[in-house]
Amino acid sequence: MTVLLSLRGLHKAYRGDAAPFALDVPAFDLAEGEALALAGPSGSGKSTLLMMLALATPPDAAEEFTFAGQDITRHWRAGRRDALAELRARCIGVVPQTGGLLPFLTVEGNIALTQRIADRPDAARVRALADELGIRAQLGKRPAALSVGQRQRVSIARALAHRPSLVLADEPTASVHPELADAVLALLKRECAAAGAALLVATHDPDRAARAGYPVLVCETHAPGADGIARSVFARAPLAEAA
Amino acid sequence: MLRLALADLWHERVLFLCSALGCAAVLAPLIVLFGLRQGVVAGLRAELLEDPRAREIVSVVNRTLEPALFERLAADPRIAFVVPRTRALSATIVLENPERQGNGIRVELLPTAQDDPVLPGLSVLDQDELVLSATALQRLGLSVGDRVMASVARSRGREREVLTLPMRVGGVAPLAAAARDAAFATVPVLLLAEDFLDGTAPADARPASEAEARRRPFAGFRLHAARLEDVPALDREFRLAGIEVASRAEAVAGLLRLDRNLALLFVAIAGAGGAGYLVSLGVGLWAQVERKRRDLALLSLLGLKRRALLAMPLIQAAAVALAGAALAFGIAAAVATVLNRAFAGTVTGDRPVCLLNAFMAAGAAGVTLAGALVASLLAGLRAAAVAPAEGLAEG
């Protein structure tokens, strides 16, 4: 298995909803095409970790942060925002919590958006994904005319349209009906597997993720210590100790 | 990016229309005001310009002006035309139609030279040619090209001597050049008449060459300024130099003052209105970018580069500005038509009171565009600095 994403000694401090908060990732690897659920109570830093993995926010410190063969820490340190944007455009698909669709584009336009940004137009793939996800009839509509579940599926199609190597989903089931939640999780896993993309899903519900067939990484949370800072640790045994 | 920006505008077309209308509402009165200033001043100026006498400066008291002065005047870039004149008393002549002898009339003899502004279209005049006023031509029963006898008489003791010059009618002077009976002739002809009356020339003398004549001192001059604006200054300079002159300096200065005052008035109103306009435009665009912050953050998260991100508000601002300017100019043009019809033939004669042209349209569009781009660039820079993470977070 090839390592797609590798983190060592990553640290990020931020002010949470109430108390100061620190996120530590001593070691974390993700292989190409691998699916994983990150579980933790709300406010445990799942979204923060996902944002760092989406190359959208920099870590405070990291011994190692490589993604798709590139040294991300170096990009951040050198302020190469366009290089990071390029990497986001080419290699990463994102499913935001509430879909995050552009209201002024049609469903088709929204799905094709990632293709356009990555400069990989492929209308056949847009239609194929729409078929797969059961939103073919909605392609010409605006997002406002869609149900919440349909919007979430459009968002999944958009995250996959440009053939990324990593899909990040932040609580994709938070805004949908519980019955729909299982279907969304299963759909994400199936589509990513079909596309050969690695998948990271942040969820507050590890049981549901496990039921959908995801390996689950639960975060360890530590109550505020003497310094008053709550800690949250995501640790995963390295994939290739030998290497 | 262009398609994305325009799709967004189309999606919110009502809002877009509101922005463009708001832009036009402030801009249209400014354009009308500017058009009025242009129209009134241009009308008065054209009225003055049409009259060649407006740029004329004439010395009124007989002096002895040396050739050096005329050389200096001819070299002055502010002076388009200058011709010397002889003493007023010796500048009359009797004209006679050779076909109708005995019916001579006495006319004023006026100097002219090449490219005389009061005689447009009659650039070259030979020494044996006269340009007659329409009244003189009619009284003599002559037409252009006919022969005419010009004569000057003097008394020497008891003897009466007459200098007679056979001439031709070279043209008709427009009414503006000479309202009374008058004949325009070259400087040597005037000089000969004066010399004859002074007794320094015999009765059979003929006009000298132009160059020879110009070497002599003259009693006065008539000149035309190159530009209307030069008249007051030249008038003042001659008076300071002790040369009494007559000109329309007062009227010209009045027009220039009006022009300046209108310009000041316009700058004051346009300054206040324009500043308000740019502020309202900028604030509107800023608010629009703020509203789009989430969409922009999302696009950033999806990998859109900063430059492309910045282009979105810029394109939208440019669209609002251009649509607004076009709308404003349309409204202003309609208002101008109404004004021109209402004021037809009053303030500025048959000229439009409100003058709009393509140059002004381009100017209005340019200023609007520049203001819009600066405002949205500032807002856009702020938006582009938005962390892409905002696109992922709950908004």
GROMACS .gro file of C-alpha atoms in nm, chain B residues 130-386:
model
  257
  373LEU     CA    1  -1.053   9.601  -5.409
  374VAL     CA    2  -1.296   9.413  -5.188
  375LEU     CA    3  -1.614   9.619  -5.167
  376SER     CA    4  -1.886   9.615  -4.907
  377ALA     CA    5  -2.215   9.486  -5.040
  378THR     CA    6  -2.375   9.831  -5.008
  379ALA     CA    7  -2.102  10.003  -5.212
  380LEU     CA    8  -2.113   9.734  -5.477
  381GLN     CA    9  -2.490   9.778  -5.508
  382ARG     CA   10  -2.476  10.158  -5.526
  383LEU     CA   11  -2.212  10.145  -5.796
  384GLY     CA   12  -2.404   9.883  -5.991
  385LEU     CA   13  -2.099   9.658  -6.007
  386SER     CA   14  -2.038   9.289  -5.961
  387VAL     CA   15  -1.728   9.084  -5.878
  388GLY     CA   16  -1.464   9.096  -6.153
  389ASP     CA   17  -1.582   9.434  -6.294
  390ARG     CA   18  -1.349   9.726  -6.345
  391VAL     CA   19  -1.374  10.016  -6.102
  392MET     CA   20  -1.200  10.354  -6.096
  393ALA     CA   21  -1.056  10.462  -5.760
  394SER     CA   22  -0.950  10.822  -5.714
  395VAL     CA   23  -0.812  11.055  -5.450
  396ALA     CA   24  -0.814  11.433  -5.495
  397ARG     CA   25  -0.592  11.699  -5.339
  398SER     CA   26  -0.572  12.075  -5.368
  399ARG     CA   27  -0.232  12.237  -5.427
  400GLY     CA   28  -0.280  12.604  -5.396
  401ARG     CA   29  -0.564  12.659  -5.636
  402GLU     CA   30  -0.492  12.359  -5.842
  403ARG     CA   31  -0.692  12.041  -5.794
  404GLU     CA   32  -0.498  11.722  -5.859
  405VAL     CA   33  -0.647  11.376  -5.883
  406LEU     CA   34  -0.473  11.042  -5.842
  407THR     CA   35  -0.666  10.783  -6.035
  408LEU     CA   36  -0.609  10.412  -6.002
  409PRO     CA   37  -0.781  10.163  -6.234
  410MET     CA   38  -0.883   9.870  -6.014
  411ARG     CA   39  -1.093   9.554  -6.025
  412VAL     CA   40  -1.357   9.427  -5.784
  413GLY     CA   41  -1.186   9.127  -5.617
  414GLY     CA   42  -1.477   9.027  -5.397
  415VAL     CA   43  -1.760   9.125  -5.165
  416ALA     CA   44  -1.697   9.184  -4.798
  417PRO     CA   45  -1.942   9.016  -4.562
  418LEU     CA   46  -2.174   9.239  -4.364
  419ALA     CA   47  -1.979   9.167  -4.045
  420ALA     CA   48  -1.663   9.313  -4.201
  421ALA     CA   49  -1.812   9.644  -4.307
  422ALA     CA   50  -2.163   9.766  -4.240
  423ARG     CA   51  -2.105  10.102  -4.411
  424ASP     CA   52  -1.974  10.176  -4.761
  425ALA     CA   53  -1.618  10.056  -4.758
  426ALA     CA   54  -1.342   9.921  -4.977
  427PHE     CA   55  -1.063   9.693  -4.863
  428ALA     CA   56  -0.729   9.736  -5.035
  429THR     CA   57  -0.371   9.625  -4.981
  430VAL     CA   58  -0.143   9.835  -4.760
  431PRO     CA   59   0.056   9.997  -5.051
  432VAL     CA   60  -0.270  10.138  -5.193
  433LEU     CA   61  -0.355  10.302  -4.861
  434LEU     CA   62  -0.002  10.430  -4.827
  435LEU     CA   63  -0.012  10.581  -5.176
  436ALA     CA   64  -0.338  10.761  -5.099
  437GLU     CA   65  -0.187  10.900  -4.782
  438ASP     CA   66   0.136  11.005  -4.953
  439PHE     CA   67  -0.060  11.171  -5.230
  440LEU     CA   68  -0.272  11.365  -4.981
  441ASP     CA   69   0.042  11.460  -4.787
  442GLY     CA   70   0.190  11.591  -5.112
  443THR     CA   71   0.484  11.354  -5.114
  444ALA     CA   72   0.364  11.155  -5.414
  445PRO     CA   73   0.287  11.283  -5.769
  446ALA     CA   74  -0.047  11.228  -5.937
  447ASP     CA   75   0.092  10.959  -6.163
  448ALA     CA   76   0.246  10.753  -5.883
  449ARG     CA   77   0.162  10.382  -5.851
  450PRO     CA   78   0.150  10.166  -5.537
  451ALA     CA   79   0.485  10.042  -5.407
  452SER     CA   80   0.552   9.676  -5.339
  453GLU     CA   81   0.418   9.520  -5.018
  454ALA     CA   82   0.770   9.473  -4.879
  455GLU     CA   83   0.862   9.833  -4.950
  456ALA     CA   84   0.544   9.961  -4.790
  457ARG     CA   85   0.602   9.758  -4.476
  458ARG     CA   86   0.936   9.931  -4.415
  459ARG     CA   87   0.752  10.255  -4.331
  460PRO     CA   88   0.604  10.361  -4.000
  461PHE     CA   89   0.224  10.354  -3.971
  462ALA     CA   90  -0.038  10.544  -3.778
  463GLY     CA   91  -0.208  10.238  -3.639
  464PHE     CA   92  -0.307   9.876  -3.688
  465ARG     CA   93  -0.585   9.621  -3.683
  466LEU     CA   94  -0.508   9.276  -3.543
  467HIS     CA   95  -0.688   8.956  -3.460
  468ALA     CA   96  -0.593   8.740  -3.166
  469ALA     CA   97  -0.533   8.369  -3.228
  470ARG     CA   98  -0.770   8.272  -2.948
  471LEU     CA   99  -1.056   8.446  -2.778
  472GLU     CA  100  -0.875   8.399  -2.447
  473ASP     CA  101  -0.584   8.613  -2.569
  474VAL     CA  102  -0.795   8.923  -2.633
  475PRO     CA  103  -0.815   9.061  -2.277
  476ALA     CA  104  -0.441   9.017  -2.217
  477LEU     CA  105  -0.340   9.177  -2.548
  478ASP     CA  106  -0.583   9.463  -2.490
  479ARG     CA  107  -0.428   9.526  -2.149
  480GLU     CA  108  -0.072   9.508  -2.282
  481PHE     CA  109  -0.138   9.768  -2.551
  482ARG     CA  110  -0.295  10.006  -2.305
  483LEU     CA  111   0.000   9.963  -2.069
  484ALA     CA  112   0.233  10.038  -2.361
  485GLY     CA  113   0.041  10.360  -2.418
  486ILE     CA  114  -0.135  10.250  -2.736
  487GLU     CA  115  -0.503  10.328  -2.713
  488VAL     CA  116  -0.700  10.032  -2.853
  489ALA     CA  117  -1.059   9.925  -2.896
  490SER     CA  118  -1.164   9.562  -2.859
  491ARG     CA  119  -1.433   9.341  -2.714
  492ALA     CA  120  -1.204   9.249  -2.426
  493GLU     CA  121  -1.487   9.321  -2.183
  494ALA     CA  122  -1.727   9.077  -2.346
  495VAL     CA  123  -1.456   8.817  -2.387
  496ALA     CA  124  -1.343   8.856  -2.027
  497GLY     CA  125  -1.706   8.824  -1.923
  498LEU     CA  126  -1.741   8.497  -2.112
  499LEU     CA  127  -1.417   8.365  -1.972
  500ARG     CA  128  -1.533   8.465  -1.624
  501LEU     CA  129  -1.864   8.286  -1.681
  502ASP     CA  130  -1.677   7.982  -1.807
  503ARG     CA  131  -1.454   7.985  -1.500
  504ASN     CA  132  -1.743   8.040  -1.261
  505LEU     CA  133  -1.949   7.766  -1.420
  506ALA     CA  134  -1.647   7.540  -1.406
  507LEU     CA  135  -1.604   7.621  -1.035
  508LEU     CA  136  -1.972   7.564  -0.972
  509PHE     CA  137  -1.952   7.238  -1.154
  510VAL     CA  138  -1.643   7.126  -0.967
  511ALA     CA  139  -1.814   7.209  -0.636
  512ILE     CA  140  -2.133   7.020  -0.718
  513ALA     CA  141  -1.958   6.740  -0.899
  514GLY     CA  142  -1.704   6.713  -0.618
  515ALA     CA  143  -1.975   6.674  -0.353
  516GLY     CA  144  -2.198   6.460  -0.573
  517GLY     CA  145  -1.913   6.259  -0.717
  518ALA     CA  146  -1.759   6.186  -0.379
  519GLY     CA  147  -2.098   6.076  -0.250
  520TYR     CA  148  -2.147   5.872  -0.561
  521LEU     CA  149  -1.816   5.690  -0.527
  522VAL     CA  150  -1.876   5.629  -0.157
  523SER     CA  151  -2.222   5.485  -0.223
  524LEU     CA  152  -2.089   5.276  -0.511
  525GLY     CA  153  -1.797   5.154  -0.300
  526VAL     CA  154  -2.012   5.076   0.001
  527GLY     CA  155  -2.261   4.887  -0.215
  528LEU     CA  156  -1.989   4.680  -0.374
  529TRP     CA  157  -1.819   4.623  -0.041
  530ALA     CA  158  -2.148   4.494   0.102
  531GLN     CA  159  -2.188   4.270  -0.201
  532VAL     CA  160  -1.844   4.117  -0.144
  533GLU     CA  161  -1.918   4.070   0.225
  534ARG     CA  162  -2.239   3.892   0.132
  535LYS     CA  163  -2.043   3.667  -0.104
  536ARG     CA  164  -1.780   3.589   0.155
  537ARG     CA  165  -1.902   3.237   0.210
  538ASP     CA  166  -1.920   3.157  -0.159
  539LEU     CA  167  -1.574   3.301  -0.207
  540ALA     CA  168  -1.438   3.096   0.085
  541LEU     CA  169  -1.595   2.786  -0.066
  542LEU     CA  170  -1.440   2.857  -0.405
  543SER     CA  171  -1.108   2.907  -0.231
  544LEU     CA  172  -1.151   2.575  -0.053
  545LEU     CA  173  -1.224   2.408  -0.384
  546GLY     CA  174  -0.884   2.526  -0.501
  547LEU     CA  175  -0.951   2.854  -0.680
  548LYS     CA  176  -0.638   3.069  -0.674
  549ARG     CA  177  -0.628   3.413  -0.516
  550ARG     CA  178  -0.611   3.597  -0.846
  551ALA     CA  179  -0.918   3.425  -0.982
  552LEU     CA  180  -1.096   3.481  -0.653
  553LEU     CA  181  -1.022   3.852  -0.677
  554ALA     CA  182  -1.149   3.864  -1.034
  555MET     CA  183  -1.500   3.771  -0.929
  556PRO     CA  184  -1.589   4.090  -0.736
  557LEU     CA  185  -1.394   4.297  -0.989
  558ILE     CA  186  -1.590   4.161  -1.284
  559GLN     CA  187  -1.916   4.213  -1.101
  560ALA     CA  188  -1.824   4.568  -1.003
  561ALA     CA  189  -1.724   4.648  -1.359
  562ALA     CA  190  -2.057   4.514  -1.483
  563VAL     CA  191  -2.252   4.727  -1.232
  564ALA     CA  192  -2.044   5.034  -1.314
  565LEU     CA  193  -2.080   5.003  -1.690
  566ALA     CA  194  -2.450   4.927  -1.675
  567GLY     CA  195  -2.498   5.219  -1.435
  568ALA     CA  196  -2.299   5.459  -1.651
  569ALA     CA  197  -2.486   5.354  -1.964
  570LEU     CA  198  -2.816   5.396  -1.786
  571ALA     CA  199  -2.712   5.735  -1.647
  572PHE     CA  200  -2.605   5.858  -1.987
  573GLY     CA  201  -2.934   5.741  -2.135
  574ILE     CA  202  -3.129   5.932  -1.869
  575ALA     CA  203  -2.908   6.238  -1.912
  576ALA     CA  204  -2.953   6.229  -2.289
  577ALA     CA  205  -3.331   6.219  -2.246
  578VAL     CA  206  -3.321   6.511  -1.999
  579ALA     CA  207  -3.091   6.703  -2.234
  580THR     CA  208  -3.335   6.656  -2.522
  581VAL     CA  209  -3.618   6.796  -2.310
  582LEU     CA  210  -3.404   7.089  -2.193
  583ASN     CA  211  -3.285   7.169  -2.543
  584ARG     CA  212  -3.641   7.171  -2.669
  585ALA     CA  213  -3.765   7.386  -2.379
  586PHE     CA  214  -3.483   7.639  -2.406
  587ALA     CA  215  -3.465   7.639  -2.785
  588GLY     CA  216  -3.372   7.986  -2.911
  589THR     CA  217  -3.344   8.152  -2.570
  590VAL     CA  218  -3.022   8.122  -2.376
  591THR     CA  219  -2.779   8.021  -2.645
  592GLY     CA  220  -2.960   8.102  -2.965
  593ASP     CA  221  -3.032   7.802  -3.182
  594ARG     CA  222  -2.756   7.600  -3.016
  595PRO     CA  223  -2.831   7.326  -2.758
  596VAL     CA  224  -2.816   7.448  -2.395
  597CYS     CA  225  -2.716   7.102  -2.283
  598LEU     CA  226  -2.436   6.951  -2.482
  599LEU     CA  227  -2.354   6.580  -2.445
  600ASN     CA  228  -2.105   6.391  -2.654
  601ALA     CA  229  -1.935   6.055  -2.676
  602PHE     CA  230  -1.627   6.195  -2.504
  603MET     CA  231  -1.833   6.275  -2.196
  604ALA     CA  232  -1.997   5.933  -2.205
  605ALA     CA  233  -1.656   5.771  -2.209
  606GLY     CA  234  -1.540   6.001  -1.929
  607ALA     CA  235  -1.840   5.918  -1.709
  608ALA     CA  236  -1.798   5.546  -1.773
  609GLY     CA  237  -1.424   5.569  -1.707
  610VAL     CA  238  -1.457   5.750  -1.374
  611THR     CA  239  -1.733   5.513  -1.262
  612LEU     CA  240  -1.534   5.210  -1.366
  613ALA     CA  241  -1.221   5.332  -1.189
  614GLY     CA  242  -1.415   5.405  -0.869
  615ALA     CA  243  -1.594   5.072  -0.883
  616LEU     CA  244  -1.275   4.878  -0.942
  617VAL     CA  245  -1.091   5.049  -0.655
  618ALA     CA  246  -1.380   4.987  -0.416
  619SER     CA  247  -1.425   4.624  -0.513
  620LEU     CA  248  -1.051   4.563  -0.524
  621LEU     CA  249  -1.027   4.670  -0.160
  622ALA     CA  250  -1.327   4.455  -0.070
  623GLY     CA  251  -1.197   4.173  -0.288
  624LEU     CA  252  -0.853   4.176  -0.130
  625ARG     CA  253  -1.022   4.136   0.205
  626ALA     CA  254  -1.238   3.856   0.070
  627ALA     CA  255  -0.945   3.680  -0.094
  628ALA     CA  256  -0.764   3.688   0.238
  629VAL     CA  257  -1.052   3.489   0.389
   0.00000   0.00000   0.00000
